[in-house]
Amino acid sequence: MTPLPRVVHAETLDGLAEQDPRAMRSRRDLRRVHRIMGTCSILSRNLRAWSLPGAGPQPLRVLELGAGDGSLMLRLARVLAARWPRVELGLLDRQALVGPDTLRQYARLGWTATPLRMDVLDWVAAAPAAAQGGDSTRRWDLIVANLFLHHFQGRQLGELMRAAAERCDHFLACEPRRSRFALAASHLIGVLGANAVTREDAVLSVHAGFRDRELGALWPAGEGGWATREGPAGAFSHCFSAARTGAA
Ligand SMILES: C[S@@+](CC[C@H](N)C(=O)[O-])C[C@H]1O[C@@H](n2cnc3c(N)ncnc32)[C@H](O)[C@@H]1O
């Protein structure tokens, strides 16, 4: 069977205001979708495979790109807090979606979470260590992207991957898998009670998703050394991970 071609279209949720009731409902749907996709387990399994210095004297510096309301990372934080008791967490998104209650819940775990409201393309364009966006371009121990990279293609996606490689020691992306099975499942998401925005975006996300070594092909291999892994994860996801093995 011929593989699905990669097609990227703007998603409906991205065109809605933060407080639009359809957007708020769709973000709630997304939390349920994550449970079905097993996203939190996929991410924690991948992260546990690395020996990140989580209990060292310095807090671990973690950045999530396209963090949304921060609720997925909060679930992950609850799983990882025993191993990583002190984390400086940046939650980058172009919308201001992280509420004070979410920040308090991070604080209870010992994690200092800071929402960074900016377009990721401005983060890419910012000179490393520039003041723009606080210290978001400083070196991170870990950068995570979940259901985010599939919004981009071509030169923008390549530059995003290059900026991430320059600014972190570990990178983990978990994206929609572009497969016929995932596409069929995305058409059935209405049975979960998902609204029209979520139903439409689920299908668009699979068409814009990844397969094979599509993300690894964009990771800059020549600078420093990197151990990379890429492939299917769970029933519907596609993961790419990279860990620095040499000096930057
Ligand atoms: C599908 S949501 C994923 C949210 C979260 N990572 C999760 O998995 O629950 C994608 C997020 O990316 C954000 N986003 C899309 N394009 C962006 C851009 N150019 N810069 C920063 N954030 C962006 C959206 O605002 C949205 O919150």
PDB file of C-alpha atoms and ligand atoms in Angstrom:
ATOM      1  CA  MET A   1       0.000   0.000   0.000  1.00  0.00           C
ATOM      2  CA  THR A   2       1.387   3.441  -0.851  1.00  0.00           C
ATOM      3  CA  PRO A   3       2.394   5.485   2.202  1.00  0.00           C
ATOM      4  CA  LEU A   4       0.261   8.522   2.977  1.00  0.00           C
ATOM      5  CA  PRO A   5       1.924  11.699   1.710  1.00  0.00           C
ATOM      6  CA  ARG A   6       2.659  14.307   4.370  1.00  0.00           C
ATOM      7  CA  VAL A   7       0.197  17.222   4.104  1.00  0.00           C
ATOM      8  CA  VAL A   8       0.259  20.139   6.565  1.00  0.00           C
ATOM      9  CA  HIS A   9      -2.799  22.373   6.928  1.00  0.00           C
ATOM     10  CA  ALA A  10      -3.469  24.979   9.630  1.00  0.00           C
ATOM     11  CA  GLU A  11      -5.452  23.397  12.456  1.00  0.00           C
ATOM     12  CA  THR A  12      -8.763  24.875  13.579  1.00  0.00           C
ATOM     13  CA  LEU A  13      -7.710  25.178  17.234  1.00  0.00           C
ATOM     14  CA  ASP A  14      -4.749  27.355  16.270  1.00  0.00           C
ATOM     15  CA  GLY A  15      -7.124  29.911  14.715  1.00  0.00           C
ATOM     16  CA  LEU A  16      -9.337  30.237  17.814  1.00  0.00           C
ATOM     17  CA  ALA A  17      -8.921  32.719  20.654  1.00  0.00           C
ATOM     18  CA  GLU A  18      -7.717  31.319  23.967  1.00  0.00           C
ATOM     19  CA  GLN A  19     -11.068  31.779  25.714  1.00  0.00           C
ATOM     20  CA  ASP A  20     -13.238  30.665  22.794  1.00  0.00           C
ATOM     21  CA  PRO A  21     -15.546  27.992  24.282  1.00  0.00           C
ATOM     22  CA  ARG A  22     -14.875  25.680  21.309  1.00  0.00           C
ATOM     23  CA  ALA A  23     -11.122  25.954  21.960  1.00  0.00           C
ATOM     24  CA  MET A  24     -11.533  25.366  25.699  1.00  0.00           C
ATOM     25  CA  ARG A  25     -13.627  22.302  25.024  1.00  0.00           C
ATOM     26  CA  SER A  26     -11.132  21.034  22.430  1.00  0.00           C
ATOM     27  CA  ARG A  27      -8.268  21.374  24.931  1.00  0.00           C
ATOM     28  CA  ARG A  28     -10.321  19.262  27.359  1.00  0.00           C
ATOM     29  CA  ASP A  29     -10.848  16.712  24.569  1.00  0.00           C
ATOM     30  CA  LEU A  30      -7.087  16.653  24.017  1.00  0.00           C
ATOM     31  CA  ARG A  31      -6.505  15.564  27.614  1.00  0.00           C
ATOM     32  CA  ARG A  32      -8.809  12.590  27.009  1.00  0.00           C
ATOM     33  CA  VAL A  33      -7.120  11.845  23.687  1.00  0.00           C
ATOM     34  CA  HIS A  34      -3.754  11.747  25.482  1.00  0.00           C
ATOM     35  CA  ARG A  35      -5.071   9.035  27.795  1.00  0.00           C
ATOM     36  CA  ILE A  36      -6.178   6.941  24.804  1.00  0.00           C
ATOM     37  CA  MET A  37      -2.865   7.533  23.021  1.00  0.00           C
ATOM     38  CA  GLY A  38      -0.901   6.651  26.177  1.00  0.00           C
ATOM     39  CA  THR A  39       1.123   9.824  25.685  1.00  0.00           C
ATOM     40  CA  CYS A  40       2.301  10.225  29.267  1.00  0.00           C
ATOM     41  CA  SER A  41       3.579   6.622  29.454  1.00  0.00           C
ATOM     42  CA  ILE A  42       5.305   6.934  26.071  1.00  0.00           C
ATOM     43  CA  LEU A  43       7.084  10.119  27.169  1.00  0.00           C
ATOM     44  CA  SER A  44       8.069   8.826  30.608  1.00  0.00           C
ATOM     45  CA  ARG A  45       9.354   5.534  29.162  1.00  0.00           C
ATOM     46  CA  ASN A  46      11.561   7.440  26.719  1.00  0.00           C
ATOM     47  CA  LEU A  47      12.809   9.833  29.387  1.00  0.00           C
ATOM     48  CA  ARG A  48      13.644   7.065  31.849  1.00  0.00           C
ATOM     49  CA  ALA A  49      15.915   5.520  29.228  1.00  0.00           C
ATOM     50  CA  TRP A  50      18.274   8.470  29.760  1.00  0.00           C
ATOM     51  CA  SER A  51      20.294   9.138  32.884  1.00  0.00           C
ATOM     52  CA  LEU A  52      19.526  12.833  33.129  1.00  0.00           C
ATOM     53  CA  PRO A  53      21.096  14.492  36.203  1.00  0.00           C
ATOM     54  CA  GLY A  54      17.707  14.910  37.890  1.00  0.00           C
ATOM     55  CA  ALA A  55      18.832  14.799  41.510  1.00  0.00           C
ATOM     56  CA  GLY A  56      22.025  16.859  41.103  1.00  0.00           C
ATOM     57  CA  PRO A  57      22.799  20.136  42.892  1.00  0.00           C
ATOM     58  CA  GLN A  58      21.430  22.206  39.994  1.00  0.00           C
ATOM     59  CA  PRO A  59      17.779  21.992  38.973  1.00  0.00           C
ATOM     60  CA  LEU A  60      17.211  20.184  35.723  1.00  0.00           C
ATOM     61  CA  ARG A  61      16.293  22.631  32.957  1.00  0.00           C
ATOM     62  CA  VAL A  62      13.403  21.413  30.826  1.00  0.00           C
ATOM     63  CA  LEU A  63      11.605  23.259  28.026  1.00  0.00           C
ATOM     64  CA  GLU A  64       8.378  22.171  26.380  1.00  0.00           C
ATOM     65  CA  LEU A  65       7.733  23.653  22.943  1.00  0.00           C
ATOM     66  CA  GLY A  66       4.033  24.168  22.161  1.00  0.00           C
ATOM     67  CA  ALA A  67       3.113  23.329  25.746  1.00  0.00           C
ATOM     68  CA  GLY A  68      -0.570  24.278  25.480  1.00  0.00           C
ATOM     69  CA  ASP A  69      -2.173  24.520  28.933  1.00  0.00           C
ATOM     70  CA  GLY A  70       0.742  22.651  30.547  1.00  0.00           C
ATOM     71  CA  SER A  71      -1.510  19.809  31.694  1.00  0.00           C
ATOM     72  CA  LEU A  72       0.267  17.020  29.819  1.00  0.00           C
ATOM     73  CA  MET A  73       3.645  18.041  31.248  1.00  0.00           C
ATOM     74  CA  LEU A  74       2.030  18.249  34.697  1.00  0.00           C
ATOM     75  CA  ARG A  75       0.957  14.614  34.423  1.00  0.00           C
ATOM     76  CA  LEU A  76       4.486  13.746  33.382  1.00  0.00           C
ATOM     77  CA  ALA A  77       5.900  15.814  36.258  1.00  0.00           C
ATOM     78  CA  ARG A  78       3.864  13.746  38.735  1.00  0.00           C
ATOM     79  CA  VAL A  79       5.406  10.578  37.316  1.00  0.00           C
ATOM     80  CA  LEU A  80       8.941  11.975  37.267  1.00  0.00           C
ATOM     81  CA  ALA A  81       9.059  14.141  40.399  1.00  0.00           C
ATOM     82  CA  ALA A  82      10.598  11.425  42.601  1.00  0.00           C
ATOM     83  CA  ARG A  83      13.447  11.040  40.107  1.00  0.00           C
ATOM     84  CA  TRP A  84      13.665  14.740  39.227  1.00  0.00           C
ATOM     85  CA  PRO A  85      12.864  16.599  42.464  1.00  0.00           C
ATOM     86  CA  ARG A  86      13.943  20.058  41.239  1.00  0.00           C
ATOM     87  CA  VAL A  87      13.159  21.237  37.750  1.00  0.00           C
ATOM     88  CA  GLU A  88      13.157  24.639  36.087  1.00  0.00           C
ATOM     89  CA  LEU A  89      10.461  24.192  33.483  1.00  0.00           C
ATOM     90  CA  GLY A  90       9.763  26.536  30.571  1.00  0.00           C
ATOM     91  CA  LEU A  91       6.355  26.160  28.945  1.00  0.00           C
ATOM     92  CA  LEU A  92       6.590  27.871  25.564  1.00  0.00           C
ATOM     93  CA  ASP A  93       3.425  28.527  23.610  1.00  0.00           C
ATOM     94  CA  ARG A  94       2.178  31.414  21.516  1.00  0.00           C
ATOM     95  CA  GLN A  95      -1.049  31.432  23.513  1.00  0.00           C
ATOM     96  CA  ALA A  96      -1.268  32.164  27.239  1.00  0.00           C
ATOM     97  CA  LEU A  97      -2.960  28.966  28.384  1.00  0.00           C
ATOM     98  CA  VAL A  98      -1.226  27.966  31.613  1.00  0.00           C
ATOM     99  CA  GLY A  99      -3.385  28.921  34.597  1.00  0.00           C
ATOM    100  CA  PRO A 100      -2.223  29.820  38.117  1.00  0.00           C
ATOM    101  CA  ASP A 101      -3.627  26.585  39.521  1.00  0.00           C
ATOM    102  CA  THR A 102      -1.447  24.562  37.133  1.00  0.00           C
ATOM    103  CA  LEU A 103       1.614  26.577  38.205  1.00  0.00           C
ATOM    104  CA  ARG A 104       0.783  25.915  41.871  1.00  0.00           C
ATOM    105  CA  GLN A 105       0.531  22.191  41.184  1.00  0.00           C
ATOM    106  CA  TYR A 106       3.998  22.246  39.610  1.00  0.00           C
ATOM    107  CA  ALA A 107       5.303  24.154  42.631  1.00  0.00           C
ATOM    108  CA  ARG A 108       3.924  21.489  44.976  1.00  0.00           C
ATOM    109  CA  LEU A 109       6.111  18.968  43.139  1.00  0.00           C
ATOM    110  CA  GLY A 110       9.176  21.193  43.543  1.00  0.00           C
ATOM    111  CA  TRP A 111       9.119  22.251  39.893  1.00  0.00           C
ATOM    112  CA  THR A 112       9.382  25.946  39.016  1.00  0.00           C
ATOM    113  CA  ALA A 113       7.271  26.371  35.899  1.00  0.00           C
ATOM    114  CA  THR A 114       7.438  29.542  33.817  1.00  0.00           C
ATOM    115  CA  PRO A 115       5.071  30.173  30.922  1.00  0.00           C
ATOM    116  CA  LEU A 116       6.956  31.637  27.950  1.00  0.00           C
ATOM    117  CA  ARG A 117       4.462  33.262  25.650  1.00  0.00           C
ATOM    118  CA  MET A 118       6.074  33.483  22.247  1.00  0.00           C
ATOM    119  CA  ASP A 119       5.904  32.105  18.744  1.00  0.00           C
ATOM    120  CA  VAL A 120       8.390  29.269  18.420  1.00  0.00           C
ATOM    121  CA  LEU A 121       9.644  30.816  15.182  1.00  0.00           C
ATOM    122  CA  ASP A 122      10.746  33.868  17.197  1.00  0.00           C
ATOM    123  CA  TRP A 123      12.483  31.492  19.616  1.00  0.00           C
ATOM    124  CA  VAL A 124      14.221  29.891  16.626  1.00  0.00           C
ATOM    125  CA  ALA A 125      15.258  33.276  15.255  1.00  0.00           C
ATOM    126  CA  ALA A 126      16.517  34.620  18.598  1.00  0.00           C
ATOM    127  CA  ALA A 127      20.271  34.565  19.026  1.00  0.00           C
ATOM    128  CA  PRO A 128      21.300  31.928  21.575  1.00  0.00           C
ATOM    129  CA  ALA A 129      21.383  33.342  25.108  1.00  0.00           C
ATOM    130  CA  ALA A 130      19.587  36.480  23.908  1.00  0.00           C
ATOM    131  CA  ALA A 131      17.448  38.152  26.495  1.00  0.00           C
ATOM    132  CA  GLN A 132      14.305  37.710  24.374  1.00  0.00           C
ATOM    133  CA  GLY A 133      11.785  35.424  26.033  1.00  0.00           C
ATOM    134  CA  GLY A 134      13.649  35.517  29.327  1.00  0.00           C
ATOM    135  CA  ASP A 135      16.379  32.900  29.200  1.00  0.00           C
ATOM    136  CA  SER A 136      14.496  30.578  26.864  1.00  0.00           C
ATOM    137  CA  THR A 137      17.395  30.359  24.436  1.00  0.00           C
ATOM    138  CA  ARG A 138      19.877  29.379  27.180  1.00  0.00           C
ATOM    139  CA  ARG A 139      20.989  25.778  27.211  1.00  0.00           C
ATOM    140  CA  TRP A 140      18.325  23.264  28.324  1.00  0.00           C
ATOM    141  CA  ASP A 141      19.058  19.769  29.634  1.00  0.00           C
ATOM    142  CA  LEU A 142      15.948  18.584  27.842  1.00  0.00           C
ATOM    143  CA  ILE A 143      13.554  19.932  25.227  1.00  0.00           C
ATOM    144  CA  VAL A 144      10.221  18.145  24.732  1.00  0.00           C
ATOM    145  CA  ALA A 145       7.762  18.634  21.869  1.00  0.00           C
ATOM    146  CA  ASN A 146       4.459  16.815  22.000  1.00  0.00           C
ATOM    147  CA  LEU A 147       1.870  17.049  19.207  1.00  0.00           C
ATOM    148  CA  PHE A 148       3.730  20.146  18.086  1.00  0.00           C
ATOM    149  CA  LEU A 149       6.314  19.556  15.343  1.00  0.00           C
ATOM    150  CA  HIS A 150       3.620  18.380  12.963  1.00  0.00           C
ATOM    151  CA  HIS A 151       2.438  21.992  12.664  1.00  0.00           C
ATOM    152  CA  PHE A 152       5.578  22.746  10.643  1.00  0.00           C
ATOM    153  CA  GLN A 153       7.173  21.699   7.399  1.00  0.00           C
ATOM    154  CA  GLY A 154      10.009  22.489   5.051  1.00  0.00           C
ATOM    155  CA  ARG A 155      12.554  25.114   6.024  1.00  0.00           C
ATOM    156  CA  GLN A 156      10.718  26.112   9.218  1.00  0.00           C
ATOM    157  CA  LEU A 157      10.758  22.563  10.571  1.00  0.00           C
ATOM    158  CA  GLY A 158      14.435  22.154   9.690  1.00  0.00           C
ATOM    159  CA  GLU A 159      15.344  25.416  11.432  1.00  0.00           C
ATOM    160  CA  LEU A 160      13.297  24.482  14.480  1.00  0.00           C
ATOM    161  CA  MET A 161      15.148  21.173  14.798  1.00  0.00           C
ATOM    162  CA  ARG A 162      18.500  22.913  14.315  1.00  0.00           C
ATOM    163  CA  ALA A 163      17.716  25.510  17.021  1.00  0.00           C
ATOM    164  CA  ALA A 164      16.637  22.733  19.410  1.00  0.00           C
ATOM    165  CA  ALA A 165      19.868  20.815  18.739  1.00  0.00           C
ATOM    166  CA  GLU A 166      21.924  23.932  19.485  1.00  0.00           C
ATOM    167  CA  ARG A 167      20.107  24.610  22.740  1.00  0.00           C
ATOM    168  CA  CYS A 168      19.723  21.254  24.466  1.00  0.00           C
ATOM    169  CA  ASP A 169      21.480  18.042  25.421  1.00  0.00           C
ATOM    170  CA  HIS A 170      18.400  15.824  25.085  1.00  0.00           C
ATOM    171  CA  PHE A 171      15.437  16.187  22.765  1.00  0.00           C
ATOM    172  CA  LEU A 172      12.232  14.164  22.706  1.00  0.00           C
ATOM    173  CA  ALA A 173       9.347  14.590  20.269  1.00  0.00           C
ATOM    174  CA  CYS A 174       6.134  12.589  20.319  1.00  0.00           C
ATOM    175  CA  GLU A 175       3.977  13.291  17.288  1.00  0.00           C
ATOM    176  CA  PRO A 176       1.037  11.788  15.411  1.00  0.00           C
ATOM    177  CA  ARG A 177       1.979   8.731  13.394  1.00  0.00           C
ATOM    178  CA  ARG A 178       1.077   9.117   9.720  1.00  0.00           C
ATOM    179  CA  SER A 179      -0.435   5.700   9.137  1.00  0.00           C
ATOM    180  CA  ARG A 180      -3.686   4.404   7.689  1.00  0.00           C
ATOM    181  CA  PHE A 181      -4.591   2.864  11.041  1.00  0.00           C
ATOM    182  CA  ALA A 182      -4.096   6.176  12.865  1.00  0.00           C
ATOM    183  CA  LEU A 183      -6.050   7.966  10.131  1.00  0.00           C
ATOM    184  CA  ALA A 184      -8.995   5.559  10.492  1.00  0.00           C
ATOM    185  CA  ALA A 185      -8.903   6.021  14.285  1.00  0.00           C
ATOM    186  CA  SER A 186      -8.804   9.814  13.933  1.00  0.00           C
ATOM    187  CA  HIS A 187     -12.086   9.671  11.996  1.00  0.00           C
ATOM    188  CA  LEU A 188     -13.678   7.840  14.939  1.00  0.00           C
ATOM    189  CA  ILE A 189     -12.672  10.321  17.611  1.00  0.00           C
ATOM    190  CA  GLY A 190     -16.277  11.551  17.795  1.00  0.00           C
ATOM    191  CA  VAL A 191     -17.172   8.432  19.804  1.00  0.00           C
ATOM    192  CA  LEU A 192     -15.192   9.969  22.688  1.00  0.00           C
ATOM    193  CA  GLY A 193     -17.587  12.915  22.572  1.00  0.00           C
ATOM    194  CA  ALA A 194     -14.952  15.179  20.976  1.00  0.00           C
ATOM    195  CA  ASN A 195     -16.234  18.446  19.540  1.00  0.00           C
ATOM    196  CA  ALA A 196     -16.067  19.516  15.883  1.00  0.00           C
ATOM    197  CA  VAL A 197     -12.732  21.314  16.359  1.00  0.00           C
ATOM    198  CA  THR A 198     -11.072  18.224  17.836  1.00  0.00           C
ATOM    199  CA  ARG A 199     -12.625  15.930  15.232  1.00  0.00           C
ATOM    200  CA  GLU A 200     -11.316  18.053  12.382  1.00  0.00           C
ATOM    201  CA  ASP A 201      -7.876  18.637  13.906  1.00  0.00           C
ATOM    202  CA  ALA A 202      -7.365  14.954  14.727  1.00  0.00           C
ATOM    203  CA  VAL A 203      -7.606  14.069  11.038  1.00  0.00           C
ATOM    204  CA  LEU A 204      -5.419  17.019   9.979  1.00  0.00           C
ATOM    205  CA  SER A 205      -2.834  15.998  12.603  1.00  0.00           C
ATOM    206  CA  VAL A 206      -2.471  12.491  11.216  1.00  0.00           C
ATOM    207  CA  HIS A 207      -2.037  13.817   7.667  1.00  0.00           C
ATOM    208  CA  ALA A 208       0.689  16.148   9.008  1.00  0.00           C
ATOM    209  CA  GLY A 209       2.260  13.441  11.182  1.00  0.00           C
ATOM    210  CA  PHE A 210       5.499  11.555  10.689  1.00  0.00           C
ATOM    211  CA  ARG A 211       6.800   8.108   9.803  1.00  0.00           C
ATOM    212  CA  ASP A 212      10.071   6.322   9.060  1.00  0.00           C
ATOM    213  CA  ARG A 213      13.117   8.556   9.744  1.00  0.00           C
ATOM    214  CA  GLU A 214      11.511  11.825   8.701  1.00  0.00           C
ATOM    215  CA  LEU A 215      12.449  13.745  11.847  1.00  0.00           C
ATOM    216  CA  GLY A 216      15.917  12.252  12.260  1.00  0.00           C
ATOM    217  CA  ALA A 217      16.716  13.299   8.707  1.00  0.00           C
ATOM    218  CA  LEU A 218      16.307  16.921   9.846  1.00  0.00           C
ATOM    219  CA  TRP A 219      18.416  16.598  13.003  1.00  0.00           C
ATOM    220  CA  PRO A 220      21.848  18.190  12.480  1.00  0.00           C
ATOM    221  CA  ALA A 221      24.146  15.180  12.748  1.00  0.00           C
ATOM    222  CA  GLY A 222      27.454  16.911  12.157  1.00  0.00           C
ATOM    223  CA  GLU A 223      27.710  19.022  15.315  1.00  0.00           C
ATOM    224  CA  GLY A 224      28.727  17.299  18.536  1.00  0.00           C
ATOM    225  CA  GLY A 225      27.720  13.668  18.655  1.00  0.00           C
ATOM    226  CA  TRP A 226      24.131  12.519  18.998  1.00  0.00           C
ATOM    227  CA  ALA A 227      22.540   9.161  19.677  1.00  0.00           C
ATOM    228  CA  THR A 228      19.156   9.267  17.953  1.00  0.00           C
ATOM    229  CA  ARG A 229      16.185   6.929  17.859  1.00  0.00           C
ATOM    230  CA  GLU A 230      13.002   7.174  15.853  1.00  0.00           C
ATOM    231  CA  GLY A 231       9.982   4.999  15.277  1.00  0.00           C
ATOM    232  CA  PRO A 232       6.407   4.121  16.142  1.00  0.00           C
ATOM    233  CA  ALA A 233       5.283   4.388  19.766  1.00  0.00           C
ATOM    234  CA  GLY A 234       1.992   3.025  21.082  1.00  0.00           C
ATOM    235  CA  ALA A 235      -0.809   2.657  18.551  1.00  0.00           C
ATOM    236  CA  PHE A 236      -0.937   6.195  17.223  1.00  0.00           C
ATOM    237  CA  SER A 237       2.334   8.006  17.950  1.00  0.00           C
ATOM    238  CA  HIS A 238       5.707   8.480  16.334  1.00  0.00           C
ATOM    239  CA  CYS A 239       8.704   9.389  18.526  1.00  0.00           C
ATOM    240  CA  PHE A 240      12.069  10.906  17.808  1.00  0.00           C
ATOM    241  CA  SER A 241      14.711  11.227  20.506  1.00  0.00           C
ATOM    242  CA  ALA A 242      18.252  12.569  20.481  1.00  0.00           C
ATOM    243  CA  ALA A 243      20.837  12.538  23.271  1.00  0.00           C
ATOM    244  CA  ARG A 244      24.122  14.378  23.021  1.00  0.00           C
ATOM    245  CA  THR A 245      27.082  12.038  23.274  1.00  0.00           C
ATOM    246  CA  GLY A 246      29.935  14.488  22.635  1.00  0.00           C
ATOM    247  CA  ALA A 247      30.835  18.076  23.471  1.00  0.00           C
ATOM    248  CA  ALA A 248      28.628  20.743  21.864  1.00  0.00           C
TER     249      ALA A 248
HETATM  250  C1  LIG B   1      -1.971  20.240  19.781  1.00  0.00           C
HETATM  251  S1  LIG B   1      -1.471  21.434  20.970  1.00  0.00           S
HETATM  252  C2  LIG B   1      -0.382  20.445  21.987  1.00  0.00           C
HETATM  253  C3  LIG B   1      -0.293  20.947  23.394  1.00  0.00           C
HETATM  254  C4  LIG B   1       0.552  20.048  24.331  1.00  0.00           C
HETATM  255  N1  LIG B   1       1.911  19.914  23.845  1.00  0.00           N
HETATM  256  C5  LIG B   1      -0.096  18.694  24.451  1.00  0.00           C
HETATM  257  O1  LIG B   1       0.406  17.737  23.831  1.00  0.00           O
HETATM  258  O2  LIG B   1      -1.103  18.596  25.160  1.00  0.00           O
HETATM  259  C6  LIG B   1      -0.334  22.428  20.045  1.00  0.00           C
HETATM  260  C7  LIG B   1       0.082  23.709  20.774  1.00  0.00           C
HETATM  261  O3  LIG B   1       1.059  24.364  19.961  1.00  0.00           O
HETATM  262  C8  LIG B   1       0.843  25.762  20.038  1.00  0.00           C
HETATM  263  N2  LIG B   1       1.431  26.375  18.829  1.00  0.00           N
HETATM  264  C9  LIG B   1       1.081  26.180  17.535  1.00  0.00           C
HETATM  265  N3  LIG B   1       1.877  26.880  16.719  1.00  0.00           N
HETATM  266  C10 LIG B   1       2.774  27.531  17.527  1.00  0.00           C
HETATM  267  C11 LIG B   1       3.866  28.406  17.281  1.00  0.00           C
HETATM  268  N4  LIG B   1       4.179  28.790  16.030  1.00  0.00           N
HETATM  269  N5  LIG B   1       4.587  28.855  18.331  1.00  0.00           N
HETATM  270  C12 LIG B   1       4.277  28.481  19.597  1.00  0.00           C
HETATM  271  N6  LIG B   1       3.232  27.678  19.897  1.00  0.00           N
HETATM  272  C13 LIG B   1       2.494  27.206  18.871  1.00  0.00           C
HETATM  273  C14 LIG B   1      -0.649  25.921  20.114  1.00  0.00           C
HETATM  274  O4  LIG B   1      -1.001  27.169  20.693  1.00  0.00           O
HETATM  275  C15 LIG B   1      -1.036  24.714  20.977  1.00  0.00           C
HETATM  276  O5  LIG B   1      -1.105  25.061  22.342  1.00  0.00           O
END
